[in-house]
Amino acid sequence: MRVERFVADIQLAADGTFAQTSEQRLKIQTAAAIQQAGQMVFAYNVSMQKFEVLGAYTQKSDGRKLEVKKDAIFVRDLPGTSGAPMFADMKLVLIVFPNVGVGDSLYARVLHEQVQPMFPAQYSNLFSVPPHVLVDESRITLRAPAAMALRAANEGYEESRSESAGIVSYEWVARNTQVEPVEPGAVAPLDYSKRLSLSTFPDFPSFARAYAERAEDKARPTAAIRRLADEITAGASAPREQAKRLYDWVAGNIRYVGIFLGTGAVVPHSAEDVLAKRYGDCKDHVALLTALLAAKGIDARTALVNLGNSYWTGSLPVLNAFNHVIIYVPSLDVWVDPTASLTPFGRLPVAVQGKTAVMTPSGDLRTTPVDDSDANVTTRTVRYEIGDDGTISGVTRIRAKGFRAEAYRMTAQTLTPEQMHAYVRRQTAATRYKGEGQVTFAGVTDRSENVTVTADFKLSGGIDWPGSGAFEVPSGFRGGEHVSTQIRQNAAANKRPRVSGGVETLIEEYQIVLPRQMKIVALPKPVSFKNEVESYETTVRQEGQTIYITRKLVDLYAGPVMAPSLFKAAEEKSAAIARDLRAQIVYTSE
């Protein structure tokens, strides 16, 4: 796909309302792009904006224009909001283009009108040109009253400015003529794209105060909120225990309905309204938990962050750069995300760790806390018995703390009893083995506990016995944490920072019981590897007809993002693990 032209023409008023006419013209260059870009999607807020498709067509490679008919323009609720109509103020407009083929261009012209400003007399916006797409022209024009102090942080655009009759006209133009391949696992393209930030806020304190003025009164405790807070905290006098119980209640009882900041309204619903409906977005969860904490005399601060794989924060306060809100409790020095129903009190999900947080109402910029490898520890204990026919009876017990425990909680909630066997088959499948079995979960209902996963299974097809041969240590029931998942191929060739997904400690303990007639000729050698990225050790010993193997991997860098300067070390670590996993147990019959 090639962006032949993107134009945003913005008429900004002194009260913060604006009209933005946008044009997009995309050229389809491959068959795959027909599925990817054969339609355009736009979002708007029905309570604050008006939206209109002014024109759309497919221009065939021979010059013909095929207009998009009205019946090919669809309006839909934002996914995930159809069950919550009161809070579903976002709509999606889908334009489906006719008769699209390789070499055709797709054109759309739309009008966004902000009829009610996000913040009175304020405006902010963010544009970018990613390096992964050819862009012939990206042009932003904006006209605003000269008395309106608009600031721009320009990182890669050509810029011009003129003024006439009390109106200032701005124009910014950017292009991208060379395509950079997408690196799997890299931070968001926004973090290294050409960027243009626009804001009338002079600084982050003014931005934070504007948010607080619109949101704080929604978090005031009412009589109903106070009664609920007393019920939840009955018998608990310590503030930390009270805060934990209130967090657990909100995280476990208020359904999440996602409407992100920047596209959705910035004003939460009242805490009592959220309580009555039992659902809401991040702002609503924060409002309710803040009110419950206040009912017990515990002060909580709202913090605006970015949820996802972007770690960029510009010099100007731009609402688009912050799509999520969480809570900081100063008296306890605790951060919580009340939408994170699987995360224990006192810890943040990995997706909001290491992020710049704008604290309200002060506007102070803080960095959210980051796990170390002791916060995320997973131990896999595996016992195998190799039968006289070469099949393996195995039991795996996994004890997980931290983000892998959260993943298992999600799995346990998602799988039906009928799907459990298929889950075991997937988790035991390997090049040489087929697996069947069953799995159980413990500790998944209490987010403060470790999660224990127990799998009983049989493996077949991997060991030629009776006879002579060799086999690698079977992974068996892997879960998501088998050390093979830590191998990163060609890491040193990448140049963009990579999202680590969280630093951790992984421990694997194998006990392999051999058939009585099997004689071991050679065992894998012990491994001891350490660099600035990783510590990895393997010990191997045999006692009679039982082989004991222990692997331990510890992340040594600070997550959640790995800098390119560490990629060479990461590749060395991957090579060391891969060599160890290829090592074989060589056997013969007595």
PDB file of N, CA and C in Angstrom, residues 142 144-148 150 159-164 167-172:
ATOM      1  N   LEU A 142      -3.631  24.293   9.207  1.00  0.00           N
ATOM      2  CA  LEU A 142      -4.439  24.695  10.371  1.00  0.00           C
ATOM      3  C   LEU A 142      -4.538  26.207  10.391  1.00  0.00           C
ATOM      4  N   ALA A 144      -6.074  29.337  12.874  1.00  0.00           N
ATOM      5  CA  ALA A 144      -6.514  29.594  14.240  1.00  0.00           C
ATOM      6  C   ALA A 144      -6.435  31.084  14.527  1.00  0.00           C
ATOM      7  N   PRO A 145      -7.255  31.580  15.485  1.00  0.00           N
ATOM      8  CA  PRO A 145      -7.138  32.982  15.872  1.00  0.00           C
ATOM      9  C   PRO A 145      -5.724  33.286  16.368  1.00  0.00           C
ATOM     10  N   ALA A 146      -5.213  34.449  15.985  1.00  0.00           N
ATOM     11  CA  ALA A 146      -3.848  34.812  16.376  1.00  0.00           C
ATOM     12  C   ALA A 146      -3.698  34.893  17.886  1.00  0.00           C
ATOM     13  N   ALA A 147      -4.796  35.183  18.590  1.00  0.00           N
ATOM     14  CA  ALA A 147      -4.732  35.280  20.050  1.00  0.00           C
ATOM     15  C   ALA A 147      -4.647  33.918  20.724  1.00  0.00           C
ATOM     16  N   MET A 148      -4.858  32.873  19.969  1.00  0.00           N
ATOM     17  CA  MET A 148      -4.828  31.522  20.523  1.00  0.00           C
ATOM     18  C   MET A 148      -3.388  31.007  20.475  1.00  0.00           C
ATOM     19  N   LEU A 150      -1.042  28.625  20.078  1.00  0.00           N
ATOM     20  CA  LEU A 150      -0.841  27.238  19.641  1.00  0.00           C
ATOM     21  C   LEU A 150       0.651  26.954  19.578  1.00  0.00           C
ATOM     22  N   GLU A 159       7.790  23.155   7.497  1.00  0.00           N
ATOM     23  CA  GLU A 159       6.851  24.012   8.210  1.00  0.00           C
ATOM     24  C   GLU A 159       6.822  25.408   7.595  1.00  0.00           C
ATOM     25  N   SER A 160       5.614  25.997   7.541  1.00  0.00           N
ATOM     26  CA  SER A 160       5.469  27.390   7.129  1.00  0.00           C
ATOM     27  C   SER A 160       4.366  28.037   7.944  1.00  0.00           C
ATOM     28  N   ARG A 161       4.433  29.365   8.073  1.00  0.00           N
ATOM     29  CA  ARG A 161       3.467  30.098   8.891  1.00  0.00           C
ATOM     30  C   ARG A 161       3.223  31.461   8.259  1.00  0.00           C
ATOM     31  N   SER A 162       1.958  31.882   8.281  1.00  0.00           N
ATOM     32  CA  SER A 162       1.614  33.223   7.815  1.00  0.00           C
ATOM     33  C   SER A 162       0.481  33.754   8.676  1.00  0.00           C
ATOM     34  N   GLU A 163       0.314  35.080   8.674  1.00  0.00           N
ATOM     35  CA  GLU A 163      -0.731  35.691   9.495  1.00  0.00           C
ATOM     36  C   GLU A 163      -1.388  36.811   8.708  1.00  0.00           C
ATOM     37  N   SER A 164      -2.735  36.866   8.795  1.00  0.00           N
ATOM     38  CA  SER A 164      -3.490  37.904   8.100  1.00  0.00           C
ATOM     39  C   SER A 164      -4.825  38.099   8.790  1.00  0.00           C
ATOM     40  N   ILE A 167      -5.792  36.039  11.854  1.00  0.00           N
ATOM     41  CA  ILE A 167      -5.809  34.580  11.710  1.00  0.00           C
ATOM     42  C   ILE A 167      -4.406  34.112  11.334  1.00  0.00           C
ATOM     43  N   VAL A 168      -3.933  33.123  12.049  1.00  0.00           N
ATOM     44  CA  VAL A 168      -2.644  32.516  11.744  1.00  0.00           C
ATOM     45  C   VAL A 168      -2.878  31.229  10.953  1.00  0.00           C
ATOM     46  N   SER A 169      -2.156  31.090   9.859  1.00  0.00           N
ATOM     47  CA  SER A 169      -2.251  29.882   9.028  1.00  0.00           C
ATOM     48  C   SER A 169      -0.929  29.114   9.109  1.00  0.00           C
ATOM     49  N   TYR A 170      -1.049  27.839   9.412  1.00  0.00           N
ATOM     50  CA  TYR A 170       0.121  26.972   9.515  1.00  0.00           C
ATOM     51  C   TYR A 170       0.021  25.889   8.441  1.00  0.00           C
ATOM     52  N   GLU A 171       1.180  25.419   7.998  1.00  0.00           N
ATOM     53  CA  GLU A 171       1.215  24.260   7.101  1.00  0.00           C
ATOM     54  C   GLU A 171       2.443  23.428   7.433  1.00  0.00           C
ATOM     55  N   TRP A 172       2.232  22.122   7.542  1.00  0.00           N
ATOM     56  CA  TRP A 172       3.310  21.177   7.788  1.00  0.00           C
ATOM     57  C   TRP A 172       3.212  20.067   6.746  1.00  0.00           C
TER      58      TRP A 172
END
